[in-house]
Tab-separated table of C-alpha atoms and ligand atoms in Angstrom:
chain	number	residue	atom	x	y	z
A	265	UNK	CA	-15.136	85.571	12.403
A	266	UNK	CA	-16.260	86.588	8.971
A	267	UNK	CA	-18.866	89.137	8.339
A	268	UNK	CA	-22.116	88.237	7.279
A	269	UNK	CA	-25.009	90.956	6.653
A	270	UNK	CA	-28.487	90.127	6.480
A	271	UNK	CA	-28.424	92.509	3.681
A	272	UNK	CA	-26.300	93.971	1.291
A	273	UNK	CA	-27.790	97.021	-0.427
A	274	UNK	CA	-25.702	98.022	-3.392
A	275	UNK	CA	-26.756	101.795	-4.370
A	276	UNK	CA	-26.953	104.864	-2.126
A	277	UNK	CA	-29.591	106.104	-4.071
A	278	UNK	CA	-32.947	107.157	-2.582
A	279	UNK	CA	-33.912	103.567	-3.368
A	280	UNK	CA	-30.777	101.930	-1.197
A	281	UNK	CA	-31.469	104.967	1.721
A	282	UNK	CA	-34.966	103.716	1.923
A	283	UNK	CA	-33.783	100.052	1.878
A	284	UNK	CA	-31.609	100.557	4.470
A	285	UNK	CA	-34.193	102.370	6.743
A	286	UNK	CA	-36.544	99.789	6.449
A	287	UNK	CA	-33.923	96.950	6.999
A	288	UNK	CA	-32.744	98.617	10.112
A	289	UNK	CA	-36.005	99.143	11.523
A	290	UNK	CA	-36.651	95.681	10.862
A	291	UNK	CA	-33.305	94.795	13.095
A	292	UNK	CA	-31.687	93.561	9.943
A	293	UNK	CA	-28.168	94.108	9.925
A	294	UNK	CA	-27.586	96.072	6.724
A	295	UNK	CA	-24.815	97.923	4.605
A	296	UNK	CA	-25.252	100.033	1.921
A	297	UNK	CA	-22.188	100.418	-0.686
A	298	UNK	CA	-21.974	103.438	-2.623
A	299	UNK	CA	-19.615	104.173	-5.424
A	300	UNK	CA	-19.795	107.987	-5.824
A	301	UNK	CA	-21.583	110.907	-3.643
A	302	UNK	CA	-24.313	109.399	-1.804
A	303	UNK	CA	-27.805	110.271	-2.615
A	304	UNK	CA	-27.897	109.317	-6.646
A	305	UNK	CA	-29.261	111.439	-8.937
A	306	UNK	CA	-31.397	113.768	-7.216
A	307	UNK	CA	-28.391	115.362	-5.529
A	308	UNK	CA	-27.835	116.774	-8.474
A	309	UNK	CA	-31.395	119.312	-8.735
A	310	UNK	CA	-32.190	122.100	-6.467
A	311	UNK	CA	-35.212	122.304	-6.918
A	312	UNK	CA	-37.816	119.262	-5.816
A	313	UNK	CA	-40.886	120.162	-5.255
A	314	UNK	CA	-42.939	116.664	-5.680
A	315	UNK	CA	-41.593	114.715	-2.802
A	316	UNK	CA	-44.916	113.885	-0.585
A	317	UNK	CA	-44.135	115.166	2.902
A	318	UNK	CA	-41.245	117.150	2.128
A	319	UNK	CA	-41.562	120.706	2.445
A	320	UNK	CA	-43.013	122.257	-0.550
A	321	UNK	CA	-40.021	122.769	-2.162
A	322	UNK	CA	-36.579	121.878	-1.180
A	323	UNK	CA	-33.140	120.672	-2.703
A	324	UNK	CA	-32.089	117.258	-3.453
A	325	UNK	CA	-29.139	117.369	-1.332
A	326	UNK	CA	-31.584	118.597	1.376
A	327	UNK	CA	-33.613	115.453	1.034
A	328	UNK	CA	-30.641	113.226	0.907
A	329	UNK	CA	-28.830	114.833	4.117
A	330	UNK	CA	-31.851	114.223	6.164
A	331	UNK	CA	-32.263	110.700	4.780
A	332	UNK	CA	-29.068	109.492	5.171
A	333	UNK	CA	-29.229	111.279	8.707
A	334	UNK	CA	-32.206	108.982	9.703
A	335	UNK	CA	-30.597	105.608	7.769
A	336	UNK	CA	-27.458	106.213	10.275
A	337	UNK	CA	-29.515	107.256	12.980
A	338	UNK	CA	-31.161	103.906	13.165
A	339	UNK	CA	-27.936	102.078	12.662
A	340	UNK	CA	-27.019	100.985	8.854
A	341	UNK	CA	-23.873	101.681	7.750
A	342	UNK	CA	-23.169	103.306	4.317
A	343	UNK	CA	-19.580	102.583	2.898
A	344	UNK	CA	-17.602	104.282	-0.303
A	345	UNK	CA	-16.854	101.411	-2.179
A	346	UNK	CA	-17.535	100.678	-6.031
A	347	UNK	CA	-19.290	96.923	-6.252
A	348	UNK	CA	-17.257	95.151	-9.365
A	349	UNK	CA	-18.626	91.596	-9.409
A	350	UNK	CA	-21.422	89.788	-7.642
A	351	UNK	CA	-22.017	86.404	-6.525
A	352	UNK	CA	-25.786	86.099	-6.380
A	353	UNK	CA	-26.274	82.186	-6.426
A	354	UNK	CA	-26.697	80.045	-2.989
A	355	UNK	CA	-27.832	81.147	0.546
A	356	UNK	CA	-24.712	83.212	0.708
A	357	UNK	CA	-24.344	86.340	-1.879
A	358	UNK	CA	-21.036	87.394	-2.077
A	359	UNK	CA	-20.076	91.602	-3.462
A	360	UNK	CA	-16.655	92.404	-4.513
A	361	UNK	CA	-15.860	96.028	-4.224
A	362	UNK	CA	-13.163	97.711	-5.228
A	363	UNK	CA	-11.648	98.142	-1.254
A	364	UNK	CA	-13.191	95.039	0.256
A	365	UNK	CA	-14.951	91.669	-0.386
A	366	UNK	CA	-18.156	91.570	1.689
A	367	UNK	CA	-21.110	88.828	2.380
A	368	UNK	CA	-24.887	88.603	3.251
A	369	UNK	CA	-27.940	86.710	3.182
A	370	UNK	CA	-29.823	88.644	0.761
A	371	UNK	CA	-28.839	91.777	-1.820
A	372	UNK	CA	-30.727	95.070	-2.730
A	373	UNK	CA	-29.658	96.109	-6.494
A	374	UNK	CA	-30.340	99.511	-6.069
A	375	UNK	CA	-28.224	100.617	-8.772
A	376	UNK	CA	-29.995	103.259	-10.310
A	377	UNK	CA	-30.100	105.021	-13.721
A	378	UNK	CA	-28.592	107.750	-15.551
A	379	UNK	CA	-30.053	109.756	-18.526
A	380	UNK	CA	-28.520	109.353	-21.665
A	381	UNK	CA	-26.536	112.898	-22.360
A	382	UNK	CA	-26.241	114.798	-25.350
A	383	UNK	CA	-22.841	115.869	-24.489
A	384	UNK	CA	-22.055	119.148	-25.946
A	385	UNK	CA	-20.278	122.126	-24.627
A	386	UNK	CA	-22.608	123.911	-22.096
A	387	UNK	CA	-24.815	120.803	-21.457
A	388	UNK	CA	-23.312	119.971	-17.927
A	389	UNK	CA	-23.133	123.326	-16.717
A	390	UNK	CA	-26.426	124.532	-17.310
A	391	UNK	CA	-28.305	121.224	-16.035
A	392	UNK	CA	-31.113	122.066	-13.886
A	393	UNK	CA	-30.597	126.030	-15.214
A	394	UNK	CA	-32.388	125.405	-18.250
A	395	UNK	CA	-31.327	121.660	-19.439
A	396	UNK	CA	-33.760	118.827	-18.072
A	397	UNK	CA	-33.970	115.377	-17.916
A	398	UNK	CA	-37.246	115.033	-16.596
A	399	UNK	CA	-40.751	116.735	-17.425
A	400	UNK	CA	-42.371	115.796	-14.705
A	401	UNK	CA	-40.064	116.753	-12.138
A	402	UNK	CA	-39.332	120.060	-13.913
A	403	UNK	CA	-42.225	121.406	-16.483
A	404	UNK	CA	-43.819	123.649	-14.192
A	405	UNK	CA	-40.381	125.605	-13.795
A	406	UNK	CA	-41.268	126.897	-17.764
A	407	UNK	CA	-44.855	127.850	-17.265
A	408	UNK	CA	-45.073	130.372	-20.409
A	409	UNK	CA	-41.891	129.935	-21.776
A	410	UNK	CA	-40.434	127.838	-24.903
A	411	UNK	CA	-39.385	124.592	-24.439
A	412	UNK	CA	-37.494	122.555	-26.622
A	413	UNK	CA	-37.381	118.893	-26.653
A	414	UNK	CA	-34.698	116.989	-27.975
A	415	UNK	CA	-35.463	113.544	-29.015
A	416	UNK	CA	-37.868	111.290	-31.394
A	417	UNK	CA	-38.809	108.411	-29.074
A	418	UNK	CA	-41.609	107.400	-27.491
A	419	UNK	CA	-40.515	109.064	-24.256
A	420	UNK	CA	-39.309	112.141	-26.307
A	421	UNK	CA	-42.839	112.546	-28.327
A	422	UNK	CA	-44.976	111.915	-24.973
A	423	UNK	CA	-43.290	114.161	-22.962
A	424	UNK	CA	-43.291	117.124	-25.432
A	425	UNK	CA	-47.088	117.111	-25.401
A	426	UNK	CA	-46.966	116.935	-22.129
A	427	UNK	CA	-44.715	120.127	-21.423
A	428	UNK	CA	-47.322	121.969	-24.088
A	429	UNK	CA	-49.451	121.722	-20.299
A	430	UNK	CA	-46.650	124.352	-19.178
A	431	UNK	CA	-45.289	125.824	-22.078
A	432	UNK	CA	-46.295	128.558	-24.323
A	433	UNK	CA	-44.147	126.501	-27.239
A	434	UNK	CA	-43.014	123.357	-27.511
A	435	UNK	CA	-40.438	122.286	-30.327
A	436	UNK	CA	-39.086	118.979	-31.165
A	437	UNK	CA	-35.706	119.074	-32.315
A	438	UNK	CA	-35.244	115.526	-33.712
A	439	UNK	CA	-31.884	114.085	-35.638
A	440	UNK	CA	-33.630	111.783	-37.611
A	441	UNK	CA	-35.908	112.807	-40.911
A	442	UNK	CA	-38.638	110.991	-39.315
A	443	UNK	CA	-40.550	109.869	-35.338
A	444	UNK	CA	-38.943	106.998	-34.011
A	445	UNK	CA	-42.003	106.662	-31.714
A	446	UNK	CA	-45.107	104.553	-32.111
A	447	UNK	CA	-47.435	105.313	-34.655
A	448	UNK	CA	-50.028	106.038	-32.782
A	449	UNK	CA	-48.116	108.584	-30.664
A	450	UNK	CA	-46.719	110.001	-33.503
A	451	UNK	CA	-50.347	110.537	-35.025
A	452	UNK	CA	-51.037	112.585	-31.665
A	453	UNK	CA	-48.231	114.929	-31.880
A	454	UNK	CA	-48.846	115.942	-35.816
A	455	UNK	CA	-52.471	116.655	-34.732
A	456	UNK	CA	-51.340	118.771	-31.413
A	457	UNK	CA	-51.474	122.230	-32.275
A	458	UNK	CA	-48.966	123.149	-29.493
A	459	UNK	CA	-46.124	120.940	-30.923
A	460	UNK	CA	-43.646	122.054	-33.492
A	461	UNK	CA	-41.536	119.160	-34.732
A	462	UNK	CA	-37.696	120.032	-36.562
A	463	UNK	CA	-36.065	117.080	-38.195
A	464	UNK	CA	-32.477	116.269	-39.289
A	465	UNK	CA	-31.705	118.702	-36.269
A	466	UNK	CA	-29.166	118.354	-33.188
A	467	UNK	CA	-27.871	120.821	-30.910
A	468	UNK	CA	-23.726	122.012	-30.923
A	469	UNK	CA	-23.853	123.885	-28.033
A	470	UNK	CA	-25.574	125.696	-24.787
A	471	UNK	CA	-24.664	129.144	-24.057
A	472	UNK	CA	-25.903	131.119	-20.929
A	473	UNK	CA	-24.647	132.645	-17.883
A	474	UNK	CA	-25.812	130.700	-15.029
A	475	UNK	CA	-28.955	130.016	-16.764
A	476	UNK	CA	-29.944	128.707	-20.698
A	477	UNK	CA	-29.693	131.850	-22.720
A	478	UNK	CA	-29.502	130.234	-26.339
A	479	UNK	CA	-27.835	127.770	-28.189
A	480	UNK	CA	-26.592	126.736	-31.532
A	481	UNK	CA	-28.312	123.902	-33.684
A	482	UNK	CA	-27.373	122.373	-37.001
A	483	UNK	CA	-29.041	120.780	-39.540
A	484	UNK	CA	-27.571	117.265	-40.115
A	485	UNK	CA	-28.155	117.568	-43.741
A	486	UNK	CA	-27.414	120.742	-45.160
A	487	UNK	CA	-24.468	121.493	-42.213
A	488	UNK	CA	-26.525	124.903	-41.670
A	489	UNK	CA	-26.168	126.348	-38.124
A	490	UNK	CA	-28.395	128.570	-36.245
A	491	UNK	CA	-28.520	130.034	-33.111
A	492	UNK	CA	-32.155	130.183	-31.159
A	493	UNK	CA	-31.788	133.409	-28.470
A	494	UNK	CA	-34.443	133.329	-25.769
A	495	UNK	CA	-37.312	135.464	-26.757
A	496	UNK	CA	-35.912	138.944	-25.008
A	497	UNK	CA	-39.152	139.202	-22.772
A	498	UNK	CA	-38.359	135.578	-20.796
A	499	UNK	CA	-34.769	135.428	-20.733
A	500	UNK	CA	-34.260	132.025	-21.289
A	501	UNK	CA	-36.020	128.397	-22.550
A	502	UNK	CA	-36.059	125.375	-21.702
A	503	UNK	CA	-33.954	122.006	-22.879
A	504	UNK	CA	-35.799	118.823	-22.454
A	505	UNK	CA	-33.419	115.741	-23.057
A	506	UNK	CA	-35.317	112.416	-23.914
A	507	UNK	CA	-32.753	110.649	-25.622
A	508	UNK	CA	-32.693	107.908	-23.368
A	509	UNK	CA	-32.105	106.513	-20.185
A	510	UNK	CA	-28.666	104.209	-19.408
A	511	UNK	CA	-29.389	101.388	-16.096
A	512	UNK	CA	-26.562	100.724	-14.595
A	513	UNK	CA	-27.056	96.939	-14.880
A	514	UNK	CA	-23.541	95.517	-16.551
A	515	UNK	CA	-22.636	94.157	-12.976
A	516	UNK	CA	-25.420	91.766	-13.054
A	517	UNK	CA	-26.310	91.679	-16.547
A	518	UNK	CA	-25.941	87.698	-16.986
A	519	UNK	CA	-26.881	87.145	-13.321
A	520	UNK	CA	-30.823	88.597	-13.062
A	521	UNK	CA	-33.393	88.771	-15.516
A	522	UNK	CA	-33.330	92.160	-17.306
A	523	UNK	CA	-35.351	93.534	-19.664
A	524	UNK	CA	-34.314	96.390	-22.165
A	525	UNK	CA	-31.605	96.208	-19.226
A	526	UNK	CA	-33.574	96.765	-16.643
A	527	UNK	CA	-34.175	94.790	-13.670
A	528	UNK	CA	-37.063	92.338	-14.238
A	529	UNK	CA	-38.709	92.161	-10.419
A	530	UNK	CA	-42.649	91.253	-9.331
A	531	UNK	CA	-44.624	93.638	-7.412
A	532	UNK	CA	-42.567	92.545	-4.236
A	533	UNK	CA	-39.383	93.623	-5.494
A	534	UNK	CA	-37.835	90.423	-5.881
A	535	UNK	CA	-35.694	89.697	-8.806
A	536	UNK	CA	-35.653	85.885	-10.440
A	537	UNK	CA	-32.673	84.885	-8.062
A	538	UNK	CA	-33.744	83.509	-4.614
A	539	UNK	CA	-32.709	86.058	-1.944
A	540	UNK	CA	-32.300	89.084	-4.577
A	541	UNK	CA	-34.137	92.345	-5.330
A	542	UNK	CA	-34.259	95.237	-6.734
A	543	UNK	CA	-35.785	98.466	-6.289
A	544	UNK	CA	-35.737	102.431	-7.840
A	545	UNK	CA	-34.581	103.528	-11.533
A	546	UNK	CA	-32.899	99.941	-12.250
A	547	UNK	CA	-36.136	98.375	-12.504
A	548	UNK	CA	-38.722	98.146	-14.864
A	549	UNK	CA	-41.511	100.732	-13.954
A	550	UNK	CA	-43.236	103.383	-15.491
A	551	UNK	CA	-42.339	106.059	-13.226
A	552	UNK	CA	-38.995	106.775	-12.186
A	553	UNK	CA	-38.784	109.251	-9.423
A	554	UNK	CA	-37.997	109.701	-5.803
A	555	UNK	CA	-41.361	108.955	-4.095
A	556	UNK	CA	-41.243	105.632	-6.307
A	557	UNK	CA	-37.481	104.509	-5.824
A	558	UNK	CA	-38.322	105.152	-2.198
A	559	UNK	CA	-41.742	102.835	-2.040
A	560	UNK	CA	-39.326	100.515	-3.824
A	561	UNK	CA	-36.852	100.082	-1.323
A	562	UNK	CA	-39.325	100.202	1.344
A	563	UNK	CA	-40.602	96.742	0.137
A	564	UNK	CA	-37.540	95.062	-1.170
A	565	UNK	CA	-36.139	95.627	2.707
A	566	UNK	CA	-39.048	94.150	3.983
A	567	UNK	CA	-39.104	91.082	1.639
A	568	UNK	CA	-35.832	90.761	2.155
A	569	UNK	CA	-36.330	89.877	6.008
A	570	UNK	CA	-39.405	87.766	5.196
A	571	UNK	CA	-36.897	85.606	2.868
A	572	UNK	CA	-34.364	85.268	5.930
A	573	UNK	CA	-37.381	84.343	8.035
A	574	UNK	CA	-37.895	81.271	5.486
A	575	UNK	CA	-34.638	80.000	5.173
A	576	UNK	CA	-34.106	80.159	8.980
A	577	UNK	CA	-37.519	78.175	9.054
A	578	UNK	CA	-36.813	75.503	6.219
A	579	UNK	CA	-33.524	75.245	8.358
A	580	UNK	CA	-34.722	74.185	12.161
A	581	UNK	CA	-37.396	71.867	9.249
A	582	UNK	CA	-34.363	70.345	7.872
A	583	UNK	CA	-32.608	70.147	11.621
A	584	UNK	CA	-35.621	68.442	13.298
A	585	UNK	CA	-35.895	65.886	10.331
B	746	FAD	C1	-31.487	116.133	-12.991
B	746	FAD	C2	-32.530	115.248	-12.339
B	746	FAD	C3	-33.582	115.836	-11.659
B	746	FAD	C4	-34.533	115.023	-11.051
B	746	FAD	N1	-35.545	115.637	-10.374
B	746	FAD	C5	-36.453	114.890	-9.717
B	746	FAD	C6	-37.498	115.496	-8.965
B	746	FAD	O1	-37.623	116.728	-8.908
B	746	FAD	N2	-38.369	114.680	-8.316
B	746	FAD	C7	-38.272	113.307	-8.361
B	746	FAD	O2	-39.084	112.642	-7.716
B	746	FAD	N3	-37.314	112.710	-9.081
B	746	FAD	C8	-36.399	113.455	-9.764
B	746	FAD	N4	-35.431	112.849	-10.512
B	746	FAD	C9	-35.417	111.380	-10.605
B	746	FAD	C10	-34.819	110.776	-9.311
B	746	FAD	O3	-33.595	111.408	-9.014
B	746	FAD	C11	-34.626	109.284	-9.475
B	746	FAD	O4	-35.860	108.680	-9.803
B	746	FAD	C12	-34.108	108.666	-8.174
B	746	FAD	O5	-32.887	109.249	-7.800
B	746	FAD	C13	-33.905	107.161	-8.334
B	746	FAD	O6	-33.320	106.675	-7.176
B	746	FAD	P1	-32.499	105.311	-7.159
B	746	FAD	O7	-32.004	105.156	-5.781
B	746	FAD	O8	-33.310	104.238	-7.754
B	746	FAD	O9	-31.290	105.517	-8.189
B	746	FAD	P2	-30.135	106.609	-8.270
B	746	FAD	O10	-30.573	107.910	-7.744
B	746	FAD	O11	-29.659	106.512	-9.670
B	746	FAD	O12	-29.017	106.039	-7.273
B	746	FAD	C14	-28.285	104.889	-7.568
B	746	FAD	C15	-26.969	104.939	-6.811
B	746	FAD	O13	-26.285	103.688	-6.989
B	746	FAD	C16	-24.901	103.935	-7.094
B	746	FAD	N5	-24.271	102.804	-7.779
B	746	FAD	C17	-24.521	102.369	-9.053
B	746	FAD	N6	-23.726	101.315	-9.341
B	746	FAD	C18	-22.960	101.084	-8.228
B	746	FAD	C19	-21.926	100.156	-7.935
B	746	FAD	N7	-21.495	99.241	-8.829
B	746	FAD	N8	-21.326	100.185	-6.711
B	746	FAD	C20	-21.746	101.087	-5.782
B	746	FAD	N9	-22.706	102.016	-6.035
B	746	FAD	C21	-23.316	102.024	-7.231
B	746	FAD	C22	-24.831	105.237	-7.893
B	746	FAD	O14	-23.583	105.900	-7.679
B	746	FAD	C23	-26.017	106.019	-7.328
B	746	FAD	O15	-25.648	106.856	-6.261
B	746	FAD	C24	-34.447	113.608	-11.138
B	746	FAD	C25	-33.390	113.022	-11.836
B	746	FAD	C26	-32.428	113.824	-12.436
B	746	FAD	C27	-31.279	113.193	-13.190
């Protein structure tokens, strides 16, 4: 007979781990689908140290292992499959992956997010050595040393007077001749002593052995390059990327409400389809991180049941009628 799950959790993020803890606990019969390495973005950082509970500071592989240790342990299975299309209308969602065609009651879109790169030479191997994507998760790792911040966003502007909390510098390197941020924010940073702001500036390339050592950065304007050495007494600075963040929404894009791309859910994770939710980096939220994607998926799992507990009640309704 043909398989159906009480929930289909698409993402093996921390989000979809969580789901799928809280689903099995909840005797739900659940599958997670991931497309890549399970575990989503943390897996690739070594160093966490703001996950409540975990020890005070671990890995993100670490975190995962023993996550997806306790998600199997209770009895939801994770598959390697890439989800292509969705069917998210009716009591019955239908996911198309790539190996198999699979159905369920209810979905978790726990698809994540991925920064926006700035893809030059030296940028992937020196991530989490020096590069960043994420000032809260990693300003304290430059406490009295430069930082550089690459953007002229909102996100970019904020963040950079935030790391001045850490830093004994922080510099703006931004492509455009002017902020792209709000007004108002902008006003903040020209006033904060601790900021530095370059325009018409982007960065060639990284250079370092196993950790940020310098890099080369050109003026968009006059084609001038430089190269910025780490000051000789701290060895190395740090690269702050805000230059956006990419959802991985196109699978549902004209299915669920999105906005700005991301998932559009209420505070109980579900998303304007009946029997569909969302939870983690693919949702709108202010704060994307692990302790969040993980409350996330806590509560879309447990909505989820409650919304298979209505149907099966509007059903014996309709029955006895
Ligand atoms: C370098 C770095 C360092 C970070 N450091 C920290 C930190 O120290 N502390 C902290 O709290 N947070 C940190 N974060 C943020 C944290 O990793 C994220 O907030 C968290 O991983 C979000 O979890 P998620 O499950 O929502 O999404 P993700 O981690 O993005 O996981 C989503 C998963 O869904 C899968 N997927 C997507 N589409 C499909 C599909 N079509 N089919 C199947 N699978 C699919 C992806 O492969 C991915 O594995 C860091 C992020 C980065 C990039």
């Amino acid at each position: 007979m043909e398989k159906i799950y009480d929930v289909i959790i698409i993402g093996g993020g921390p989000a979809g781990l969580s789901a799928g803890l809280y689903a099995a606990r909840a005797k739900m019969e659940a599958l997670i689908i991931e497309k890549g390495k399970t575990g989503g973005q943390i897996i690739t950082t070594n160093e966490v140290v703001n996950v409540p509970c975990s020890v005070r500071e671990t890995t993100g592989p670490a975190i995962i292992e023993r996550l997806v240790e306790q998600v199997e342990t209770f009895g939801t299975t994770i598959v390697k499959d890439n989800v292509k299309e969705v069917e998210l209308e009716g009591n019955i969602k239908v996911v198309y992956g790539m190996n198999e065609v699979y159905k369920a009651k209810t979905i978790i879109l726990a698809n994540g997010a991925k920064p926006r790169l700035l893809g030059v030479p030296g940028e992937g191997k020196l991530t989490g050595k020096g590069v960043s994507y994420c000032a809260t998760c990693d300003g304290d790792f430059f406490t009295d040393l430069e930082i550089y911040v690459v953007g002229g966003g909102d996100s970019a502007v904020e963040e950079a007077m935030f790391l001045t909390k850490f830093a004994k510098k922080v510099t703006i390197l931004c492509r455009e001749s002017a902020l792209t941020c709000a007004k108002s924010i902008a006003d903040k940073v020209f006033n904060h002593k601790g900021v530095e702001i370059i325009f018409n500036t982007e960065i060639r390339e990284i250079l370092g052995n196993g950790i940020v050592e310098s890099m080369i950065i050109k003026n968009n304007q006059t084609g001038e390059e430089t190269v910025i050495n780490a000051d000789e007494e701290d060895g190395t600075f740090g690269i702050f990327v805000f230059i956006g963040f990419i959802p991985q929404t196109e699978l549902i894009k004209d299915k669920v409400e999105l906005q700005y791309g991301y998932i559009v859910t209420d505070v109980d994770m579900r998303t304007n389809v009946a029997g569909v939710f969302a939870a983690g980096d693919v949702r709108v939220k202010s704060l994307r991180q692990v302790v969040t994607a993980i409350s996330d998926g806590a509560i879309a799992a447990v909505q989820a049941e409650k919304y298979i507990e209505s149907l099966e009640d509007s059903e014996e309704v309709i029955q006895a009628v």
